[in-house]
GROMACS .gro file of C-alpha atoms in nm:
model
  457
    1MET     CA    1   0.000   0.000   0.000
    2SER     CA    2   0.103   0.362  -0.055
    3GLU     CA    3   0.261   0.542   0.236
    4LEU     CA    4  -0.012   0.742   0.410
    5THR     CA    5   0.055   1.112   0.460
    6ILE     CA    6  -0.170   1.354   0.650
    7TYR     CA    7  -0.154   1.731   0.681
    8ASN     CA    8  -0.069   1.802   1.045
    9THR     CA    9  -0.214   2.132   1.165
   10LEU     CA   10   0.053   2.149   1.435
   11THR     CA   11   0.346   2.149   1.190
   12ARG     CA   12   0.160   2.296   0.888
   13ALA     CA   13   0.298   2.017   0.669
   14LYS     CA   14   0.205   1.680   0.528
   15GLU     CA   15   0.368   1.408   0.732
   16ARG     CA   16   0.391   1.033   0.711
   17PHE     CA   17   0.130   0.888   0.944
   18VAL     CA   18   0.309   0.661   1.190
   19PRO     CA   19   0.097   0.542   1.485
   20HIS     CA   20   0.282   0.506   1.812
   21VAL     CA   21   0.192   0.134   1.820
   22ALA     CA   22   0.269  -0.043   1.493
   23GLY     CA   23  -0.037  -0.165   1.309
   24LYS     CA   24  -0.284   0.020   1.534
   25ALA     CA   25  -0.431   0.369   1.515
   26GLY     CA   26  -0.622   0.569   1.775
   27LEU     CA   27  -0.855   0.830   1.623
   28TYR     CA   28  -1.031   1.083   1.845
   29VAL     CA   29  -1.291   1.319   1.698
   30CYS     CA   30  -1.472   1.592   1.888
   31GLY     CA   31  -1.836   1.493   1.863
   32PRO     CA   32  -2.163   1.683   1.896
   33THR     CA   33  -2.286   1.903   2.177
   34VAL     CA   34  -2.633   1.754   2.195
   35TYR     CA   35  -2.865   2.052   2.240
   36ASP     CA   36  -3.010   2.059   1.887
   37TYR     CA   37  -3.014   1.873   1.556
   38ILE     CA   38  -2.689   1.892   1.362
   39HIS     CA   39  -2.670   2.116   1.056
   40ILE     CA   40  -2.518   2.010   0.728
   41GLY     CA   41  -2.191   2.187   0.816
   42ASN     CA   42  -2.159   1.965   1.123
   43ALA     CA   43  -2.243   1.669   0.901
   44ARG     CA   44  -1.943   1.748   0.682
   45THR     CA   45  -1.707   1.709   0.976
   46PHE     CA   46  -1.847   1.377   1.089
   47THR     CA   47  -1.864   1.243   0.732
   48THR     CA   48  -1.502   1.344   0.675
   49PHE     CA   49  -1.380   1.148   0.974
   50ASP     CA   50  -1.597   0.850   0.888
   51MET     CA   51  -1.410   0.851   0.555
   52VAL     CA   52  -1.078   0.877   0.743
   53ALA     CA   53  -1.160   0.584   0.969
   54ARG     CA   54  -1.263   0.374   0.669
   55TRP     CA   55  -0.942   0.451   0.482
   56LEU     CA   56  -0.719   0.382   0.781
   57ARG     CA   57  -0.878   0.037   0.797
   58THR     CA   58  -0.845  -0.006   0.420
   59VAL     CA   59  -0.469   0.043   0.445
   60GLY     CA   60  -0.456  -0.231   0.707
   61LEU     CA   61  -0.458  -0.049   1.040
   62ASP     CA   62  -0.646  -0.175   1.344
   63VAL     CA   63  -0.842   0.142   1.423
   64THR     CA   64  -1.003   0.245   1.748
   65TYR     CA   65  -1.234   0.531   1.653
   66VAL     CA   66  -1.355   0.742   1.946
   67ARG     CA   67  -1.613   1.017   1.895
   68ASN     CA   68  -1.734   1.177   2.215
   69VAL     CA   69  -2.072   1.323   2.304
   70THR     CA   70  -2.080   1.647   2.502
   71ASP     CA   71  -2.392   1.598   2.713
   72ILE     CA   72  -2.333   1.875   2.968
   73ASP     CA   73  -2.277   2.231   2.849
   74ASP     CA   74  -2.417   2.584   2.882
   75LYS     CA   75  -2.614   2.543   2.557
   76ILE     CA   76  -2.775   2.220   2.675
   77ILE     CA   77  -2.871   2.371   3.010
   78ASP     CA   78  -3.013   2.686   2.849
   79ARG     CA   79  -3.213   2.495   2.587
   80ALA     CA   80  -3.349   2.249   2.845
   81ASN     CA   81  -3.456   2.538   3.068
   82GLU     CA   82  -3.630   2.703   2.771
   83ARG     CA   83  -3.828   2.383   2.715
   84GLY     CA   84  -3.887   2.319   3.082
   85ILE     CA   85  -3.733   1.971   3.077
   86PRO     CA   86  -3.435   1.812   3.258
   87PHE     CA   87  -3.102   1.857   3.079
   88ARG     CA   88  -3.054   1.481   3.058
   89GLU     CA   89  -3.385   1.438   2.877
   90LEU     CA   90  -3.283   1.692   2.613
   91ALA     CA   91  -2.933   1.546   2.580
   92GLU     CA   92  -3.062   1.190   2.540
   93SER     CA   93  -3.318   1.285   2.276
   94MET     CA   94  -3.068   1.488   2.075
   95ALA     CA   95  -2.801   1.218   2.102
   96ALA     CA   96  -3.050   0.963   1.966
   97ALA     CA   97  -3.140   1.202   1.683
   98PHE     CA   98  -2.772   1.251   1.605
   99ASN     CA   99  -2.717   0.878   1.571
  100GLU     CA  100  -3.022   0.851   1.344
  101ASP     CA  101  -2.883   1.126   1.122
  102CYS     CA  102  -2.543   0.956   1.110
  103ALA     CA  103  -2.707   0.631   0.999
  104ARG     CA  104  -2.881   0.814   0.714
  105LEU     CA  105  -2.539   0.936   0.597
  106LYS     CA  106  -2.407   0.579   0.613
  107LEU     CA  107  -2.160   0.673   0.886
  108LEU     CA  108  -2.015   0.375   1.067
  109ALA     CA  109  -2.070   0.379   1.442
  110PRO     CA  110  -1.753   0.476   1.629
  111ASP     CA  111  -1.588   0.203   1.830
  112ARG     CA  112  -1.640   0.408   2.146
  113GLU     CA  113  -1.873   0.698   2.214
  114PRO     CA  114  -1.793   0.836   2.561
  115ARG     CA  115  -2.036   1.077   2.726
  116ALA     CA  116  -1.888   1.368   2.916
  117THR     CA  117  -2.111   1.314   3.221
  118LYS     CA  118  -1.959   0.968   3.270
  119TYR     CA  119  -1.605   1.107   3.299
  120VAL     CA  120  -1.641   1.382   3.559
  121ASP     CA  121  -1.415   1.197   3.805
  122ALA     CA  122  -1.142   1.170   3.539
  123MET     CA  123  -1.179   1.542   3.468
  124LEU     CA  124  -1.148   1.626   3.837
  125GLY     CA  125  -0.833   1.414   3.859
  126LEU     CA  126  -0.682   1.604   3.568
  127ILE     CA  127  -0.774   1.939   3.726
  128GLU     CA  128  -0.612   1.835   4.054
  129THR     CA  129  -0.293   1.740   3.871
  130LEU     CA  130  -0.288   2.079   3.698
  131GLU     CA  131  -0.338   2.254   4.031
  132THR     CA  132  -0.051   2.059   4.184
  133LYS     CA  133   0.171   2.165   3.893
  134GLY     CA  134   0.081   2.531   3.939
  135LEU     CA  135  -0.122   2.554   3.618
  136ALA     CA  136  -0.468   2.577   3.775
  137TYR     CA  137  -0.601   2.810   4.043
  138ARG     CA  138  -0.918   2.859   4.240
  139ALA     CA  139  -1.091   3.188   4.185
  140PRO     CA  140  -1.290   3.385   4.446
  141ASN     CA  141  -1.617   3.299   4.267
  142GLY     CA  142  -1.558   2.926   4.318
  143ASP     CA  143  -1.450   2.851   3.962
  144VAL     CA  144  -1.118   2.684   3.878
  145TYR     CA  145  -0.917   2.831   3.590
  146PHE     CA  146  -0.622   2.724   3.379
  147SER     CA  147  -0.337   2.977   3.394
  148VAL     CA  148  -0.255   3.021   3.026
  149ARG     CA  149   0.059   3.232   3.073
  150ASP     CA  150   0.212   2.966   3.298
  151PHE     CA  151   0.207   2.705   3.022
  152PRO     CA  152   0.503   2.745   2.785
  153GLY     CA  153   0.413   2.703   2.422
  154TYR     CA  154   0.048   2.806   2.447
  155GLY     CA  155  -0.063   2.898   2.095
  156LYS     CA  156   0.160   2.649   1.910
  157LEU     CA  157  -0.132   2.477   1.737
  158SER     CA  158  -0.317   2.790   1.625
  159ARG     CA  159   0.005   2.993   1.580
  160ARG     CA  160  -0.125   3.268   1.806
  161ASN     CA  161   0.098   3.490   2.015
  162LEU     CA  162  -0.021   3.550   2.370
  163ASP     CA  163   0.064   3.918   2.354
  164ASP     CA  164  -0.148   3.956   2.041
  165LEU     CA  165  -0.451   3.779   2.181
  166ARG     CA  166  -0.728   4.000   2.314
  167ALA     CA  167  -1.019   3.927   2.539
  168GLY     CA  168  -1.323   3.919   2.313
  169GLU     CA  169  -1.409   3.699   2.016
  170ARG     CA  170  -1.435   3.365   2.200
  171VAL     CA  171  -1.266   3.449   2.533
  172ALA     CA  172  -1.500   3.581   2.801
  173VAL     CA  173  -1.377   3.860   3.028
  174GLU     CA  174  -1.442   3.774   3.391
  175THR     CA  175  -1.311   3.964   3.693
  176ALA     CA  176  -1.246   3.635   3.876
  177LYS     CA  177  -0.969   3.550   3.631
  178LYS     CA  178  -0.608   3.647   3.687
  179ASP     CA  179  -0.576   3.694   3.311
  180PRO     CA  180  -0.851   3.741   3.049
  181LEU     CA  181  -0.706   3.450   2.848
  182ASP     CA  182  -0.745   3.198   3.131
  183PHE     CA  183  -1.025   2.947   3.077
  184ALA     CA  184  -1.254   2.754   3.309
  185LEU     CA  185  -1.171   2.400   3.414
  186TRP     CA  186  -1.447   2.380   3.674
  187LYS     CA  187  -1.756   2.600   3.706
  188SER     CA  188  -1.911   2.649   4.048
  189ALA     CA  189  -2.273   2.545   4.089
  190LYS     CA  190  -2.543   2.800   4.014
  191PRO     CA  191  -2.909   2.779   4.118
  192GLY     CA  192  -3.112   2.554   3.892
  193GLU     CA  193  -2.809   2.401   3.718
  194PRO     CA  194  -2.689   2.039   3.736
  195SER     CA  195  -2.378   1.987   3.947
  196TRP     CA  196  -2.135   1.730   4.082
  197SER     CA  197  -1.959   1.721   4.419
  198SER     CA  198  -1.585   1.785   4.427
  199LYS     CA  199  -1.302   1.913   4.645
  200TYR     CA  200  -1.359   2.247   4.471
  201GLY     CA  201  -1.721   2.253   4.577
  202ASP     CA  202  -2.030   2.158   4.382
  203GLY     CA  203  -2.005   2.242   4.014
  204ARG     CA  204  -1.957   2.108   3.665
  205PRO     CA  205  -1.667   2.076   3.420
  206GLY     CA  206  -1.566   2.333   3.163
  207TRP     CA  207  -1.599   2.228   2.801
  208HIS     CA  208  -1.230   2.199   2.714
  209ILE     CA  209  -1.136   1.964   3.000
  210GLU     CA  210  -1.391   1.708   2.879
  211CYS     CA  211  -1.203   1.600   2.567
  212SER     CA  212  -0.864   1.595   2.739
  213ALA     CA  213  -0.999   1.352   2.997
  214MET     CA  214  -1.201   1.135   2.758
  215ALA     CA  215  -0.924   1.104   2.498
  216ALA     CA  216  -0.671   0.996   2.760
  217ALA     CA  217  -0.914   0.752   2.922
  218GLU     CA  218  -1.029   0.590   2.597
  219LEU     CA  219  -0.708   0.588   2.390
  220GLY     CA  220  -0.421   0.674   2.620
  221THR     CA  221  -0.158   0.922   2.507
  222PRO     CA  222  -0.022   1.011   2.269
  223VAL     CA  223  -0.338   1.008   2.059
  224ASP     CA  224  -0.234   0.912   1.705
  225LEU     CA  225  -0.484   1.132   1.521
  226HIS     CA  226  -0.711   1.398   1.669
  227GLY     CA  227  -0.970   1.562   1.447
  228GLY     CA  228  -1.247   1.816   1.429
  229ALA     CA  229  -1.369   2.117   1.236
  230VAL     CA  230  -1.124   2.400   1.174
  231ASP     CA  231  -1.302   2.632   1.417
  232LEU     CA  232  -1.201   2.400   1.702
  233THR     CA  233  -0.832   2.474   1.644
  234PHE     CA  234  -0.865   2.773   1.876
  235PRO     CA  235  -0.949   2.777   2.153
  236HIS     CA  236  -1.075   2.422   2.207
  237HIS     CA  237  -0.786   2.215   2.071
  238GLU     CA  238  -0.528   2.469   2.184
  239ASN     CA  239  -0.670   2.435   2.534
  240GLU     CA  240  -0.675   2.056   2.513
  241ILE     CA  241  -0.301   2.063   2.443
  242ALA     CA  242  -0.237   2.299   2.734
  243GLN     CA  243  -0.439   2.089   2.978
  244SER     CA  244  -0.309   1.751   2.868
  245GLU     CA  245   0.056   1.838   2.820
  246GLY     CA  246   0.047   2.057   3.130
  247ALA     CA  247  -0.060   1.747   3.323
  248GLY     CA  248   0.229   1.546   3.179
  249HIS     CA  249   0.074   1.383   2.871
  250THR     CA  250   0.347   1.496   2.630
  251PRO     CA  251   0.290   1.485   2.343
  252PHE     CA  252  -0.086   1.475   2.379
  253THR     CA  253  -0.149   1.416   2.008
  254ARG     CA  254   0.089   1.316   1.729
  255CYS     CA  255  -0.117   1.449   1.438
  256TRP     CA  256  -0.391   1.714   1.436
  257MET     CA  257  -0.638   1.711   1.147
  258HIS     CA  258  -0.898   1.980   1.079
  259GLY     CA  259  -1.175   1.996   0.821
  260ALA     CA  260  -1.275   2.319   0.645
  261PHE     CA  261  -1.609   2.494   0.664
  262LEU     CA  262  -1.916   2.430   0.456
  263ASN     CA  263  -2.047   2.768   0.342
  264MET     CA  264  -2.392   2.895   0.261
  265ASP     CA  265  -2.374   3.154  -0.018
  266SER     CA  266  -1.998   3.177   0.045
  267GLU     CA  267  -2.045   3.254   0.417
  268LYS     CA  268  -1.960   3.010   0.696
  269MET     CA  269  -2.266   2.810   0.795
  270SER     CA  270  -2.325   2.815   1.170
  271LYS     CA  271  -2.601   2.812   1.427
  272SER     CA  272  -2.470   3.134   1.582
  273LEU     CA  273  -2.512   3.314   1.250
  274GLY     CA  274  -2.852   3.160   1.191
  275ASN     CA  275  -2.769   3.074   0.828
  276PHE     CA  276  -2.799   2.700   0.841
  277PHE     CA  277  -3.014   2.406   0.743
  278THR     CA  278  -3.032   2.108   0.971
  279LEU     CA  279  -2.939   1.782   0.808
  280ARG     CA  280  -3.292   1.663   0.880
  281GLU     CA  281  -3.445   1.953   0.689
  282ILE     CA  282  -3.236   1.870   0.383
  283LEU     CA  283  -3.296   1.495   0.398
  284ALA     CA  284  -3.671   1.554   0.427
  285LYS     CA  285  -3.663   1.710   0.079
  286LEU     CA  286  -3.471   1.420  -0.075
  287ASP     CA  287  -3.574   1.072  -0.178
  288PRO     CA  288  -3.566   0.849   0.135
  289VAL     CA  289  -3.366   0.575  -0.038
  290ARG     CA  290  -3.109   0.801  -0.204
  291GLY     CA  291  -3.097   1.112   0.012
  292GLY     CA  292  -2.836   1.008   0.267
  293GLU     CA  293  -2.585   0.882   0.012
  294THR     CA  294  -2.646   1.189  -0.204
  295VAL     CA  295  -2.555   1.421   0.083
  296ARG     CA  296  -2.253   1.204   0.165
  297PHE     CA  297  -2.138   1.220  -0.198
  298PHE     CA  298  -2.174   1.599  -0.198
  299LEU     CA  299  -1.979   1.636   0.128
  300LEU     CA  300  -1.687   1.412   0.029
  301ARG     CA  301  -1.619   1.507  -0.331
  302GLY     CA  302  -1.440   1.824  -0.223
  303HIS     CA  303  -1.108   1.800  -0.036
  304TYR     CA  304  -1.162   1.807   0.338
  305ARG     CA  305  -0.927   2.106   0.381
  306SER     CA  306  -1.107   2.312   0.114
  307GLU     CA  307  -1.422   2.508   0.183
  308ILE     CA  308  -1.726   2.401  -0.018
  309ASN     CA  309  -2.042   2.595  -0.090
  310TYR     CA  310  -2.386   2.452  -0.024
  311THR     CA  311  -2.673   2.532  -0.258
  312TRP     CA  312  -2.963   2.319  -0.369
  313GLU     CA  313  -2.808   2.316  -0.717
  314THR     CA  314  -2.473   2.178  -0.595
  315LEU     CA  315  -2.654   1.909  -0.397
  316GLU     CA  316  -2.871   1.821  -0.697
  317ASP     CA  317  -2.563   1.797  -0.917
  318ALA     CA  318  -2.407   1.552  -0.671
  319GLY     CA  319  -2.726   1.346  -0.678
  320ASN     CA  320  -2.733   1.331  -1.057
  321THR     CA  321  -2.369   1.223  -1.064
  322LEU     CA  322  -2.439   0.947  -0.813
  323LEU     CA  323  -2.727   0.828  -1.031
  324GLY     CA  324  -2.479   0.787  -1.315
  325PHE     CA  325  -2.266   0.551  -1.107
  326TYR     CA  326  -2.563   0.341  -1.002
  327THR     CA  327  -2.691   0.329  -1.359
  328ALA     CA  328  -2.359   0.184  -1.472
  329LEU     CA  329  -2.374  -0.078  -1.196
  330ARG     CA  330  -2.730  -0.172  -1.290
  331GLU     CA  331  -2.635  -0.220  -1.653
  332VAL     CA  332  -2.333  -0.439  -1.570
  333ALA     CA  333  -2.352  -0.679  -1.276
  334PRO     CA  334  -2.030  -0.635  -1.073
  335ALA     CA  335  -1.796  -0.929  -1.027
  336ASN     CA  336  -1.737  -1.007  -0.661
  337ALA     CA  337  -1.362  -1.002  -0.600
  338PRO     CA  338  -1.114  -0.834  -0.365
  339ILE     CA  339  -0.953  -0.514  -0.489
  340ASP     CA  340  -0.657  -0.575  -0.718
  341TRP     CA  341  -0.435  -0.286  -0.610
  342SER     CA  342  -0.202  -0.351  -0.902
  343HIS     CA  343  -0.475  -0.243  -1.144
  344PRO     CA  344  -0.369   0.102  -1.275
  345LEU     CA  345  -0.692   0.273  -1.174
  346ALA     CA  346  -0.695   0.109  -0.831
  347ALA     CA  347  -0.332   0.213  -0.781
  348ARG     CA  348  -0.414   0.575  -0.868
  349PHE     CA  349  -0.713   0.570  -0.634
  350ARG     CA  350  -0.498   0.432  -0.352
  351ALA     CA  351  -0.225   0.690  -0.414
  352ALA     CA  352  -0.478   0.975  -0.405
  353MET     CA  353  -0.644   0.863  -0.083
  354SER     CA  354  -0.309   0.801   0.083
  355ASP     CA  355  -0.202   1.155  -0.009
  356ASP     CA  356  -0.390   1.340   0.267
  357PHE     CA  357  -0.725   1.186   0.164
  358ASP     CA  358  -0.735   1.354  -0.176
  359THR     CA  359  -1.096   1.270  -0.258
  360PRO     CA  360  -1.121   1.496  -0.567
  361VAL     CA  361  -0.855   1.287  -0.740
  362ALA     CA  362  -1.005   0.963  -0.607
  363PHE     CA  363  -1.348   1.064  -0.738
  364ALA     CA  364  -1.193   1.143  -1.077
  365VAL     CA  365  -1.062   0.786  -1.085
  366LEU     CA  366  -1.410   0.656  -1.006
  367HIS     CA  367  -1.550   0.861  -1.294
  368GLU     CA  368  -1.288   0.714  -1.527
  369LEU     CA  369  -1.370   0.364  -1.409
  370ARG     CA  370  -1.742   0.426  -1.462
  371GLY     CA  371  -1.662   0.525  -1.819
  372GLU     CA  372  -1.477   0.197  -1.864
  373VAL     CA  373  -1.777   0.004  -1.731
  374ASN     CA  374  -2.011   0.182  -1.972
  375ARG     CA  375  -1.775   0.129  -2.263
  376THR     CA  376  -1.661  -0.229  -2.211
  377LYS     CA  377  -1.951  -0.378  -2.012
  378SER     CA  378  -1.685  -0.552  -1.806
  379ALA     CA  379  -1.807  -0.726  -1.490
  380GLU     CA  380  -1.453  -0.701  -1.348
  381ALA     CA  381  -1.446  -0.323  -1.402
  382ALA     CA  382  -1.789  -0.291  -1.241
  383GLY     CA  383  -1.668  -0.501  -0.948
  384LEU     CA  384  -1.365  -0.276  -0.903
  385LEU     CA  385  -1.586   0.033  -0.917
  386LYS     CA  386  -1.815  -0.103  -0.648
  387ALA     CA  387  -1.524  -0.218  -0.429
  388LEU     CA  388  -1.336   0.112  -0.450
  389GLY     CA  389  -1.658   0.298  -0.379
  390ALA     CA  390  -1.707   0.084  -0.070
  391THR     CA  391  -1.385   0.217   0.083
  392LEU     CA  392  -1.557   0.558   0.091
  393GLY     CA  393  -1.905   0.431   0.179
  394PHE     CA  394  -2.062   0.439  -0.170
  395PHE     CA  395  -2.238   0.212  -0.422
  396GLN     CA  396  -2.348  -0.059  -0.178
  397THR     CA  397  -2.725  -0.029  -0.223
  398ASP     CA  398  -2.887  -0.256  -0.481
  399PRO     CA  399  -2.866  -0.047  -0.802
  400ASP     CA  400  -3.223  -0.115  -0.909
  401ALA     CA  401  -3.359  -0.021  -0.566
  402PHE     CA  402  -3.143   0.291  -0.556
  403LEU     CA  403  -3.250   0.411  -0.899
  404LYS     CA  404  -3.617   0.350  -0.828
  405GLY     CA  405  -3.598   0.520  -0.490
  406GLY     CA  406  -3.882   0.543  -0.243
  407VAL     CA  407  -4.165   0.580  -0.493
  408GLU     CA  408  -4.518   0.558  -0.357
  409LEU     CA  409  -4.676   0.551  -0.705
  410ASP     CA  410  -4.736   0.200  -0.846
  411VAL     CA  411  -4.490   0.245  -1.129
  412GLU     CA  412  -4.501  -0.114  -1.246
  413ALA     CA  413  -4.877  -0.094  -1.291
  414LYS     CA  414  -4.838   0.226  -1.491
  415ILE     CA  415  -4.572   0.063  -1.711
  416ALA     CA  416  -4.803  -0.234  -1.774
  417GLU     CA  417  -5.087   0.006  -1.860
  418ARG     CA  418  -4.858   0.195  -2.098
  419LYS     CA  419  -4.745  -0.130  -2.262
  420ALA     CA  420  -5.109  -0.232  -2.318
  421ALA     CA  421  -5.188   0.111  -2.464
  422LYS     CA  422  -4.897   0.081  -2.708
  423ALA     CA  423  -5.010  -0.270  -2.806
  424ALA     CA  424  -5.355  -0.127  -2.876
  425LYS     CA  425  -5.187   0.151  -3.077
  426ASP     CA  426  -5.328   0.407  -2.833
  427PHE     CA  427  -5.007   0.606  -2.847
  428GLY     CA  428  -5.170   0.918  -2.706
  429ARG     CA  429  -5.252   0.729  -2.384
  430ALA     CA  430  -4.904   0.573  -2.376
  431ASP     CA  431  -4.745   0.917  -2.405
  432ALA     CA  432  -4.975   1.057  -2.135
  433ILE     CA  433  -4.866   0.781  -1.895
  434ARG     CA  434  -4.500   0.860  -1.964
  435LYS     CA  435  -4.563   1.229  -1.890
  436GLU     CA  436  -4.755   1.141  -1.574
  437LEU     CA  437  -4.460   0.939  -1.450
  438GLU     CA  438  -4.212   1.210  -1.546
  439ALA     CA  439  -4.416   1.461  -1.344
  440ALA     CA  440  -4.381   1.225  -1.047
  441GLY     CA  441  -4.004   1.215  -1.099
  442VAL     CA  442  -3.995   0.875  -1.272
  443ILE     CA  443  -3.786   0.833  -1.588
  444LEU     CA  444  -3.867   0.544  -1.824
  445GLU     CA  445  -3.604   0.374  -2.038
  446ASP     CA  446  -3.736   0.153  -2.318
  447LYS     CA  447  -3.500  -0.136  -2.387
  448PRO     CA  448  -3.464  -0.366  -2.688
  449GLY     CA  449  -3.712  -0.652  -2.678
  450GLY     CA  450  -3.994  -0.444  -2.537
  451ASN     CA  451  -3.875  -0.426  -2.177
  452THR     CA  452  -3.899  -0.096  -1.989
  453GLU     CA  453  -3.674  -0.001  -1.697
  454TRP     CA  454  -3.725   0.300  -1.475
  455ARG     CA  455  -3.553   0.517  -1.220
  456ARG     CA  456  -3.622   0.820  -1.009
  457ARG     CA  457  -3.503   1.156  -1.137
   0.00000   0.00000   0.00000
């Protein structure tokens, strides 16, 4: 197999991926904060790292994929209070919805899915270690803060200079802090909020400490590959490094990987800006059989480090392209055989994916292979197309079922009625039936010998 290289945000360079234990790879991805349904921008991140986990396994690594769930957070508490329900009830319902959405996108379940509320003791142990090392302090308001200026190297991931940082943007100014850049490790209990007992008094963990504790508990350190969206680089991942390495887990992570934004009309899509569609809203407008894979295809065909723009037209284009692949696989039954990596197209696909997951080049290879299937009608070429697609989570639905989609109309009965009309030379009625089906999104394809096949538009 080709040597796998990944762009490391920490070094700003592509590096050979070498796990700290030969043949194994620990992947940690910052998962959802479960206070609402995910939007399609969130879906891009989780689809990207599903692709990464699949490819790591394709190249022969024994992968442990950990994707956490943040089930205690200011947003969860606020939203639960708005609805008048316990925070756990909201978190459980949104976590279940998240997993349903992931299944629609054909995301594999992570090997481990730790919940923050189950690791509070581990977080408190980490905070105590940081306090012992002089990197954490108790504030007069009962909170515990990390002392940023006492940790050498703070800013090395995001390339930010402490003297240039200003309180604002994403750093709250609080009088209890010694420095505006310090961040909360433990938040003292407030009336009406959930809390846990600790030596620091009743309270709850800060957001950043959660991932440091869960990653160390689930994978140990160093973590081979740590991922998330690019907006987590600062402050979340920067703070994870400070906490973990400050506590003695050095290095905390060997390779940092960040995915770019998905934009709406060329502007970052986010809940805070209010310019987003939830994944559920989009899937509700798509065919139930094809919608999830269509969105997945749209999200993966651009390189993960390049911003992509969401419009209905770009999504529709992805869907039409996917139909072309499934049409080829319906016309030529794929041979069932393992991937022959010596095949020139398979070798190019492997080289592209092993070069920092270069999906645009890999997709170009799939297009070329589809052309070969259409041209040669080769079962072996069709088999290779299906097998290579499988490494990215594509082309595994029965082609006929995929092309027909979730049609409620009795298409077969309409085709039989049209065939009878043609036999009776009632071509006006036959044409009317075709138009009726086209209006319902059904495309008919008359084949030699009088057979008619159909698919959804």
